[in-house]
CSV table of C-alpha atoms and ligand atoms in Angstrom, one decimal:
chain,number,residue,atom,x,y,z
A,1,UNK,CA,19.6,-28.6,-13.9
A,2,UNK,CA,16.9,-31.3,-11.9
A,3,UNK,CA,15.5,-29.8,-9.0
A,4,UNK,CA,15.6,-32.6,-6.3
A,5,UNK,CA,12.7,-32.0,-3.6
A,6,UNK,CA,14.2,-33.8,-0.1
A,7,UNK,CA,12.0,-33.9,3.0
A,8,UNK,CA,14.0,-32.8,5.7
A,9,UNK,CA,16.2,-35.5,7.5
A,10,UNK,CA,20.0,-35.9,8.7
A,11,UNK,CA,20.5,-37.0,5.5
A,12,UNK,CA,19.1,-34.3,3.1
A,13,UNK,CA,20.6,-31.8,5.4
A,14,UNK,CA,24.5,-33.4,4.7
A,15,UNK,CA,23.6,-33.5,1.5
A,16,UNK,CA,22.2,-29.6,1.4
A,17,UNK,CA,25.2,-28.4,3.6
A,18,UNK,CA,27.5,-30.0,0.6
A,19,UNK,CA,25.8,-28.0,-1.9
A,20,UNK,CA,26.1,-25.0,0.2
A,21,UNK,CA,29.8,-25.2,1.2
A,22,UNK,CA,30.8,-25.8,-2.5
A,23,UNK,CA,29.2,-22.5,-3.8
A,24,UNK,CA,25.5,-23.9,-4.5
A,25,UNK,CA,21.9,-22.3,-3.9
A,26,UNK,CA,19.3,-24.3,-2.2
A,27,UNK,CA,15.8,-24.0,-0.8
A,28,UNK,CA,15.6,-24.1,2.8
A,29,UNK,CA,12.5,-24.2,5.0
A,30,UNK,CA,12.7,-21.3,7.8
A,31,UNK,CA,10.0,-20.7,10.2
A,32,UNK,CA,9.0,-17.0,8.2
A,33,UNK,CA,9.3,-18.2,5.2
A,34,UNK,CA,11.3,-20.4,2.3
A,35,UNK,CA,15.1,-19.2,1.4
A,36,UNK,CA,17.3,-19.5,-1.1
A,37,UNK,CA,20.4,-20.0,0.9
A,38,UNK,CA,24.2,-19.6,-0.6
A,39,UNK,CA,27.2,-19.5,1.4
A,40,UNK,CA,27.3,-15.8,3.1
A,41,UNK,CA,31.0,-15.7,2.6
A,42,UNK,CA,31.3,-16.9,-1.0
A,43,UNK,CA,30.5,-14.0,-3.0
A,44,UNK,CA,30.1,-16.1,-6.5
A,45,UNK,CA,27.7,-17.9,-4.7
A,46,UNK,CA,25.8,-15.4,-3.5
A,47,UNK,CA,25.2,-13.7,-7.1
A,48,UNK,CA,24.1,-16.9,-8.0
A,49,UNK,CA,21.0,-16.1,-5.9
A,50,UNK,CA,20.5,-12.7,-7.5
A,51,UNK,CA,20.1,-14.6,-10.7
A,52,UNK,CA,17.9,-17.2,-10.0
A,53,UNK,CA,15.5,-14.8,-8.6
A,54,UNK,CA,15.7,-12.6,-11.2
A,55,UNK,CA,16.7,-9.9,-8.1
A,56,UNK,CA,17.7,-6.4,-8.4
A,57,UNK,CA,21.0,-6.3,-7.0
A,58,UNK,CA,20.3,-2.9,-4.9
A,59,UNK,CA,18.1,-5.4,-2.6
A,60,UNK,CA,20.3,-6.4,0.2
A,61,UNK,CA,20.3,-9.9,1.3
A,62,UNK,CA,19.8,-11.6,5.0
A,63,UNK,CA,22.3,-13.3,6.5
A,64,UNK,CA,21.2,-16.7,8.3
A,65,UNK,CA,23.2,-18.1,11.8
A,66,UNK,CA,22.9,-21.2,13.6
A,67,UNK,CA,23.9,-19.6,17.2
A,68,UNK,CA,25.4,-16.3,18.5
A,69,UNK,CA,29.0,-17.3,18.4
A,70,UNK,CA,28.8,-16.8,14.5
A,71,UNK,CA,28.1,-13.3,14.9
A,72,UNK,CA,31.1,-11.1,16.2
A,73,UNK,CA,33.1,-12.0,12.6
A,74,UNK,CA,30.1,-10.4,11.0
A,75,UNK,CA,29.6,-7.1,12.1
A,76,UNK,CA,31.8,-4.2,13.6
A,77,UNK,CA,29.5,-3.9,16.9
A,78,UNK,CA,26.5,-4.6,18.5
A,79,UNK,CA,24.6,-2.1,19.8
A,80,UNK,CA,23.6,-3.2,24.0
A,81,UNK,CA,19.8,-2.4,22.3
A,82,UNK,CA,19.9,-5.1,19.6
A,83,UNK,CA,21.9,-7.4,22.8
A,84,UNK,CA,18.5,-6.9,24.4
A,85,UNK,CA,16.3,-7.9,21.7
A,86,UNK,CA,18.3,-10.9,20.9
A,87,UNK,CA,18.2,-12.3,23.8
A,88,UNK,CA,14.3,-11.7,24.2
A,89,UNK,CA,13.4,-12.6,20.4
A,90,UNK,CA,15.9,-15.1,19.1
A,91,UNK,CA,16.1,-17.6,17.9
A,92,UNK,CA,12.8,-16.2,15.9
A,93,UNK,CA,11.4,-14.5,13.3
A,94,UNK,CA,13.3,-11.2,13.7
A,95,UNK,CA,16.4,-9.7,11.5
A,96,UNK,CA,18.7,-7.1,12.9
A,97,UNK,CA,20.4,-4.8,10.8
A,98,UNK,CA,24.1,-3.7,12.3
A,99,UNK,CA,27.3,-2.4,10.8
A,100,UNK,CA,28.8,-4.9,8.6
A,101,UNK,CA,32.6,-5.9,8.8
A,102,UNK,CA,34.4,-6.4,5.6
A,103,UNK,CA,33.7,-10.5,5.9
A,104,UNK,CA,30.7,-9.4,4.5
A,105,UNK,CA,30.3,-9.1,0.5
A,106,UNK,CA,29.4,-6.2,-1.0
A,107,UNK,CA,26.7,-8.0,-2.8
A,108,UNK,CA,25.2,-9.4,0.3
A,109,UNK,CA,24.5,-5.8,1.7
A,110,UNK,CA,23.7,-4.0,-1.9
A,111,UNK,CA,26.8,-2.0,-0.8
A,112,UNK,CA,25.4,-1.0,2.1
A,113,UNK,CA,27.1,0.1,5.5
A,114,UNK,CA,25.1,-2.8,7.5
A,115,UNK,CA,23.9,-6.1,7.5
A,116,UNK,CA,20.6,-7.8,8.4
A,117,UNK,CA,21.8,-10.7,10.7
A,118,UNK,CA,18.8,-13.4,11.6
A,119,UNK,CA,19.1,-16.3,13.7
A,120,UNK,CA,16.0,-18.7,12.9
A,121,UNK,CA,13.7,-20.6,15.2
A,122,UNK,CA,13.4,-23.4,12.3
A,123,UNK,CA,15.6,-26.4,13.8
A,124,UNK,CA,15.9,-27.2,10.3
A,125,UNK,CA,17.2,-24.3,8.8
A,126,UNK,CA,19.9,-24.4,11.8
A,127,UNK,CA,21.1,-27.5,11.5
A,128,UNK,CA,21.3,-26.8,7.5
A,129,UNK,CA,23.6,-23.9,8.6
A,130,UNK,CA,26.0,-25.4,11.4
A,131,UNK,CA,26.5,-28.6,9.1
A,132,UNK,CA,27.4,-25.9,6.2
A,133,UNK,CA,30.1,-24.5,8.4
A,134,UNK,CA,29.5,-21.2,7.1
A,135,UNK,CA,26.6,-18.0,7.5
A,136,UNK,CA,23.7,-18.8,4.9
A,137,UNK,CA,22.7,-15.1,3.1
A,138,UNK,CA,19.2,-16.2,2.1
A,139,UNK,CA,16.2,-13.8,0.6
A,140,UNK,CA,12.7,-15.2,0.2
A,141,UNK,CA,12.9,-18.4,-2.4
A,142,UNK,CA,10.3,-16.9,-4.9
A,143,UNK,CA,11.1,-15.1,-8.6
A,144,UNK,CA,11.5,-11.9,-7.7
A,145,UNK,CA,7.8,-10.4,-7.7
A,146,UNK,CA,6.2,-13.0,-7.3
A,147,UNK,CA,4.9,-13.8,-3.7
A,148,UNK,CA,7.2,-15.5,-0.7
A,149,UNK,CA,6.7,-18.9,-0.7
A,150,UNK,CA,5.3,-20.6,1.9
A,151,UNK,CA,6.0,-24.6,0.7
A,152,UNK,CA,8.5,-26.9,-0.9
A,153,UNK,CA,5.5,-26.9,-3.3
A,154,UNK,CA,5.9,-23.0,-4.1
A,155,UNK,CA,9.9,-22.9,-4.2
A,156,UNK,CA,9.7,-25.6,-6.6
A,157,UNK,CA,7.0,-23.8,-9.0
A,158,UNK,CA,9.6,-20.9,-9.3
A,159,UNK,CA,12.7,-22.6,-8.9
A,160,UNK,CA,12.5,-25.9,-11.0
A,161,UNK,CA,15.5,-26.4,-13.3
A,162,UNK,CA,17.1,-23.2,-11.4
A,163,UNK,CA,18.8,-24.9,-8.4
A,164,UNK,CA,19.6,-28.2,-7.1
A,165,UNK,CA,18.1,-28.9,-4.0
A,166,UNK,CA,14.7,-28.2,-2.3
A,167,UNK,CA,14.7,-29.6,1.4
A,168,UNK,CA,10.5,-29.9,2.5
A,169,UNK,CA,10.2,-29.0,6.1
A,170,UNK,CA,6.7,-28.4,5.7
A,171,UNK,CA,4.4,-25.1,5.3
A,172,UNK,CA,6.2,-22.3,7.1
A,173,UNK,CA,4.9,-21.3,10.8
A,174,UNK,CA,5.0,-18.1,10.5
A,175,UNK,CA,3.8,-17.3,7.1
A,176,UNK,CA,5.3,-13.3,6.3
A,177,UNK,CA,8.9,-12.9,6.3
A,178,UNK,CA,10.7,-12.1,9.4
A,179,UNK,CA,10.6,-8.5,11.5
A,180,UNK,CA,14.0,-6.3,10.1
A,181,UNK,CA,14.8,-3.9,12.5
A,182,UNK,CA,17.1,-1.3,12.6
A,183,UNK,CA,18.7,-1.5,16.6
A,184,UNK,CA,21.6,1.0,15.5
A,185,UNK,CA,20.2,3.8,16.4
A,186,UNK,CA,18.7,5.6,20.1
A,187,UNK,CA,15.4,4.3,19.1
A,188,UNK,CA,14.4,1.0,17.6
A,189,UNK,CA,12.8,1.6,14.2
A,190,UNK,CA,11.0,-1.5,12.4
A,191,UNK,CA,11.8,-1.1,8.8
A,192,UNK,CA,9.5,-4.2,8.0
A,193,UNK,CA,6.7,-5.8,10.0
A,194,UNK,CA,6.9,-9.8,11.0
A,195,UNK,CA,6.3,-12.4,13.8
A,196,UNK,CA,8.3,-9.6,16.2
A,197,UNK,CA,5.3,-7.3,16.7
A,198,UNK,CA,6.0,-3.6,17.6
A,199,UNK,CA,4.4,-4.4,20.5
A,200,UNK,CA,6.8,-6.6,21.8
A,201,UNK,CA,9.8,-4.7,20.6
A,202,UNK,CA,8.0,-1.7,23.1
A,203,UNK,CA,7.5,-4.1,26.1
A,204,UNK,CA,11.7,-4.6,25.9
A,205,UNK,CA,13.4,-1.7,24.9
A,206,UNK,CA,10.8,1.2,25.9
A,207,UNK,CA,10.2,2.6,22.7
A,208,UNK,CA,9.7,1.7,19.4
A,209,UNK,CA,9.3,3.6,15.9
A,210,UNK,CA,7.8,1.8,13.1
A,211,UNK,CA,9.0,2.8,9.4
A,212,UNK,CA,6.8,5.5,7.6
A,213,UNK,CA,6.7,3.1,4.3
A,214,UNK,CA,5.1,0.3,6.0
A,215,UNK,CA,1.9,1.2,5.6
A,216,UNK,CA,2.1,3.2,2.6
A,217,UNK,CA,2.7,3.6,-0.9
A,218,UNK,CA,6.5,5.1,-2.3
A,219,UNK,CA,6.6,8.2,-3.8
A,220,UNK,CA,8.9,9.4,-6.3
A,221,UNK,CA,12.0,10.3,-5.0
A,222,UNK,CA,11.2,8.6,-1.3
A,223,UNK,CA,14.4,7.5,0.3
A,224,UNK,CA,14.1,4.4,1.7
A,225,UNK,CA,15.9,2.3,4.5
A,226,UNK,CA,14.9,-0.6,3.5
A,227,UNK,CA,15.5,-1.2,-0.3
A,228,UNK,CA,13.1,-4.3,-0.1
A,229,UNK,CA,10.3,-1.5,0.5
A,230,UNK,CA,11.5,-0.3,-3.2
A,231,UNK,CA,9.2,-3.1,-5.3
A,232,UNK,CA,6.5,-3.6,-6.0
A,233,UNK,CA,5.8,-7.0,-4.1
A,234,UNK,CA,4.0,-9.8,-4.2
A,235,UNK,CA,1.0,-8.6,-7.1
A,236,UNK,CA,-1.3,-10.7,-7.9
A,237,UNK,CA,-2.4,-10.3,-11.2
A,238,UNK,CA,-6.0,-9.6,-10.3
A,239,UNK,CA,-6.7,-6.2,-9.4
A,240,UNK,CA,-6.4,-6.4,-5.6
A,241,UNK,CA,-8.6,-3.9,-3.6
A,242,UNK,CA,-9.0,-4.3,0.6
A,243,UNK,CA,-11.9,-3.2,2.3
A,244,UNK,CA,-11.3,-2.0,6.0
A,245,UNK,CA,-14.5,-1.2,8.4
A,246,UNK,CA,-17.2,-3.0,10.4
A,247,UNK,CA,-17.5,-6.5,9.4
A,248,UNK,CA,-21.4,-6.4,8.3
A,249,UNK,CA,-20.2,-2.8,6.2
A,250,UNK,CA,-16.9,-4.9,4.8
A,251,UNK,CA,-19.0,-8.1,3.8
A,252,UNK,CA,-21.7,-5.6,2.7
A,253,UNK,CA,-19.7,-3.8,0.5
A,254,UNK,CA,-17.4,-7.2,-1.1
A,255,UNK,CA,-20.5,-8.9,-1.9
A,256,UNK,CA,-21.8,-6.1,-3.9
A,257,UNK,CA,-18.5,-5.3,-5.6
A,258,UNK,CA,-18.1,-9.0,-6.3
A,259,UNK,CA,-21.4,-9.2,-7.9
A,260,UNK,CA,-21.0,-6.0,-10.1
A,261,UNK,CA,-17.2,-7.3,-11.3
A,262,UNK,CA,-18.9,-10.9,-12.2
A,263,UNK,CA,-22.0,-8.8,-14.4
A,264,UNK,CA,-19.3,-7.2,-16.2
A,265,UNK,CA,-17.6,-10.6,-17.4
A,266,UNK,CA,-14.7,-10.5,-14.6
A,267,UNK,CA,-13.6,-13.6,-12.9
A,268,UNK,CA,-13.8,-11.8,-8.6
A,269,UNK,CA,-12.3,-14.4,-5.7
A,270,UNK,CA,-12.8,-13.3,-1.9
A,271,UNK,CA,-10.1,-13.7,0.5
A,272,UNK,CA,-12.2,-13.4,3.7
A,273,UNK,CA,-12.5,-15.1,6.8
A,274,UNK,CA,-14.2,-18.0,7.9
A,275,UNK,CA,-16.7,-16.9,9.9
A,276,UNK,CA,-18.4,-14.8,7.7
A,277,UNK,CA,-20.8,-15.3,5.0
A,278,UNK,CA,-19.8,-14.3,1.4
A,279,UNK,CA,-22.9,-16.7,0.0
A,280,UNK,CA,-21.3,-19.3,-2.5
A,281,UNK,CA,-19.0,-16.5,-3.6
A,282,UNK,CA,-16.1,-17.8,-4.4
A,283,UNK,CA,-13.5,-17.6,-1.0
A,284,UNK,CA,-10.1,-18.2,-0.3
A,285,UNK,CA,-10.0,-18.3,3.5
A,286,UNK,CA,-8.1,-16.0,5.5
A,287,UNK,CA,-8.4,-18.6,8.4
A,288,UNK,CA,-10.2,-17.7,11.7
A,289,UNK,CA,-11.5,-13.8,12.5
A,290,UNK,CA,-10.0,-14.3,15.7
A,291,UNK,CA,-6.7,-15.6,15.2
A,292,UNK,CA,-4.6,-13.0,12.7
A,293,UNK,CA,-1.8,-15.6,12.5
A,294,UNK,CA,-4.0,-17.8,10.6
A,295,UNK,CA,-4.2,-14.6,8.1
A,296,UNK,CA,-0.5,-14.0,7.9
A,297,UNK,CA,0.1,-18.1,7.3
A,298,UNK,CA,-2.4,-18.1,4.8
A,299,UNK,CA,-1.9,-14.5,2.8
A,300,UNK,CA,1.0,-15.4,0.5
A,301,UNK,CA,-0.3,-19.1,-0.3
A,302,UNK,CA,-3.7,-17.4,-0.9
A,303,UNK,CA,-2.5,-14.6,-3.1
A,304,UNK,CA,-0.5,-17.4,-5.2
A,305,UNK,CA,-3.8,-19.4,-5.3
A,306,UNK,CA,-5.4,-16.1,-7.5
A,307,UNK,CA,-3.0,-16.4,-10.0
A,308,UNK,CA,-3.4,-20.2,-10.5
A,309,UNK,CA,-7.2,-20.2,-11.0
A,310,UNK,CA,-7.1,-17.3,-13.4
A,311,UNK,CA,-9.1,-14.4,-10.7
A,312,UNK,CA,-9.5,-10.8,-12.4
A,313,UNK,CA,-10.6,-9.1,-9.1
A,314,UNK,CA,-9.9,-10.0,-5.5
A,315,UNK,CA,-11.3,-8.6,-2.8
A,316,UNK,CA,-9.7,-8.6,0.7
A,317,UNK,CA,-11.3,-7.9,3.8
A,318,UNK,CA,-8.6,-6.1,6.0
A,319,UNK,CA,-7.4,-7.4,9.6
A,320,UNK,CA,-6.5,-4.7,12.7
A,321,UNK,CA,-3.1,-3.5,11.9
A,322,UNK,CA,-1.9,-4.4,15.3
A,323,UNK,CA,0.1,-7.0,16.5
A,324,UNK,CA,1.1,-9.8,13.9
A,325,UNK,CA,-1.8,-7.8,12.1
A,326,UNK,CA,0.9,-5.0,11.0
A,327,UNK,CA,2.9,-7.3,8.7
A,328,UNK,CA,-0.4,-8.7,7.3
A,329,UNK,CA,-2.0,-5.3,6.2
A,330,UNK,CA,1.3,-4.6,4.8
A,331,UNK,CA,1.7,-7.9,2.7
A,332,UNK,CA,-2.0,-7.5,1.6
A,333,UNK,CA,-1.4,-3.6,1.4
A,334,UNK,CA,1.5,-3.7,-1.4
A,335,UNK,CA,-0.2,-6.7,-3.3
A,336,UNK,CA,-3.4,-4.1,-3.2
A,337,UNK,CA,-0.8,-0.8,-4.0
A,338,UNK,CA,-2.8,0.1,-1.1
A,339,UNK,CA,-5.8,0.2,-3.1
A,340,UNK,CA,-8.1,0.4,0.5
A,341,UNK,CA,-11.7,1.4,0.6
A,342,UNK,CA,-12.9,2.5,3.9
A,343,UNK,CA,-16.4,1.7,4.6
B,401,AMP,P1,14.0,-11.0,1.8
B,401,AMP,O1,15.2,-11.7,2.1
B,401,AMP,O2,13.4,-11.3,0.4
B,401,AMP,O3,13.0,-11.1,2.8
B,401,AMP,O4,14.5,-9.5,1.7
B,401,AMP,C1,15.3,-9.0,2.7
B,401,AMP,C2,14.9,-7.6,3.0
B,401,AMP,O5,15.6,-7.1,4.2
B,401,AMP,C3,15.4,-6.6,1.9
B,401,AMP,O6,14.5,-6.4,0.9
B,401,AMP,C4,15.6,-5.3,2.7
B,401,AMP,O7,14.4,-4.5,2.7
B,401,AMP,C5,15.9,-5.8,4.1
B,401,AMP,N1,17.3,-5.6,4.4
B,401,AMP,C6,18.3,-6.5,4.3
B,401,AMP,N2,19.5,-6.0,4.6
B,401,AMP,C7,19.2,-4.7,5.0
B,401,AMP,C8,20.1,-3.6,5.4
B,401,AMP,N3,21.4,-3.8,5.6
B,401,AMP,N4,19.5,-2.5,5.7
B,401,AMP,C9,18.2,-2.3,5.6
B,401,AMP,N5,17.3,-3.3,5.1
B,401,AMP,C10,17.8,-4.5,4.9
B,402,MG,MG1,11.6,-11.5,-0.7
């Protein structure tokens, strides 16, 4: 199969919406990150997407909408507290799991009760949908394992000769995939951290809980809500370790770590931030201290980079889990098995 690479345009989007309405897979920019959108409905398509990602098929899959009026067939209900945060955070980077009705394939929801509706800010990945005339399901557009991508660039590197169509809308906003939150129950509980920061969720509904897996490692027998929380994510194949502290301790401690993993023949990279000084230690930059969205654009792109040039050892310096800084720690903390020195 050729994998076409379109940059978006009224044209590549007719052409895309064909592919989807007649049971194809193709890459779709979104503001989080890159899908691999099938027809929601079409249940042969839908397994197509488990096999071109070599997914488990436990993982359940998102499903995409262009505007609220594609919602009600969807589900059985919707709870007045996931009303609330749709109106305050959508379109945008948040998902919202609620009780699926039976339009729903099994194999969209892993057999699951629910469904993780997301209605995206990407004008793109809208239009791709209405002109499909049907709900896109669509997971992150990488093998599975491999990190989210971010580009046309990185769908294409693990999606060449697997699907048809590629549509470039550029790198994503965001960066991390989107906020899934469970709105079912009396209190909000974020099952994955995105672009809809705790914070935010708190500020409309009152109260918020955030998952006990986000920020740490699964133990055996752990029951999850959130099957995606299952795998082992985005690894790089360098050993990943974070160092979290004061800046001058963190840099401190990298530089000398670095130096000691070179001595002994390894090949160390840096992913650190721009305003400090690593030497001419090798850095992949993390973007600006100050601005933790340039982190989260940056972190999967970065991680991929590590792979590409060959890096035995990366050391990452951490950012405030707060904010959009959750999701980051928890990216970097998975691709680290939340390997994280404190110093
Ligand atoms: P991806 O599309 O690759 O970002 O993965 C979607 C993730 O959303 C899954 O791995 C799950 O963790 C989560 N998810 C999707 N549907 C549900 C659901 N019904 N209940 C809980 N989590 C879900
Ligand atoms: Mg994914």
């Amino acid at each position: 199969m050729i994998t076409q690479v379109k940059p978006v345009s009224p044209e590549a989007i007719a052409e895309a919406a064909r592919l989807i309405a007649s049971g194809e897979l193709v890459g779709m920019p979104t503001e989080t990150v890159y899908g691999l959108g099938a027809n929601a409905l079409d249940e042969a398509a839908v397994k197509k997407i488990f096999e071109a990602k070599g997914r488990p098929g436990d993982n359940p899959l998102i499903v995409h909408v262009s505007c609220l009026a594609e919602i009600p067939p969807l589900v059985r209900e919707i709870p007045e507290s996931a009303k609330r945060l749709m109106e305050a955070f959508w379109p945008g980077p948040m998902t919202l799991i609620l009780p699926k009705s039976d339009k729903i394939p099994s194999a969209v929801s892993a057999g699951l009760d629910t469904v993780g509706i997301r209605l995206p800010a990407s004008e793109a990945a809208r239009a791709l949908i209405a002109a499909s005339g049907c709900p896109i399901a669509a997971p992150s557009a990488n093998r599975s394992g491999k990190p989210s991508p971010t580009t046309a660039q990185h769908v294409f590197e693990d999606m060449d000769g697997r699907i048809s169509m590629i549509l470039d809308g550029g790198a994503s906003e965001v960066g991390v995939e989107s906020s899934v939150i469970d709105a079912t129950g009396e209190v909000p509980v974020i099952l994955r951290p995105g672009g809809i920061t705790p914070e935010m969720v708190e500020k409309v509904l009152g109260d918020v809980r955030v998952d006990e897996h986000v920020m740490s490692p699964l133990a055996e027998g752990d029951i999850v809500r959130s099957p995606g929380m299952k795998y082992k994510h985005y690894a790089p194949k360098a050993k990943t370790v974070i160092y979290d502290g004061a800046a001058e301790e963190v840099i401190r401690a990298i530089c000398s770590r670095y130096d000691a993993a070179e001595a002994a023949g390894e090949k160390p990279a840096i992913l650190g931030f721009d305003e400090h000084d690593f030497g001419n230690r090798t850095r992949i930059s993390l973007g600006s201290v100050r601005r933790p969205q340039e982190a989260a654009a940056r972190l999967f792109g970065a991680l991929r980079e590590l792979d590409e040039r060959g890096e035995t050892v990366a050391l990452c310096e951490a950012v405030e889990a707060t904010g959009i800084g959750l999701a980051v720690m928890n990216r970097m903390g998975r691709a680290a098995g939340f390997d994280i020195e404190r110093v």
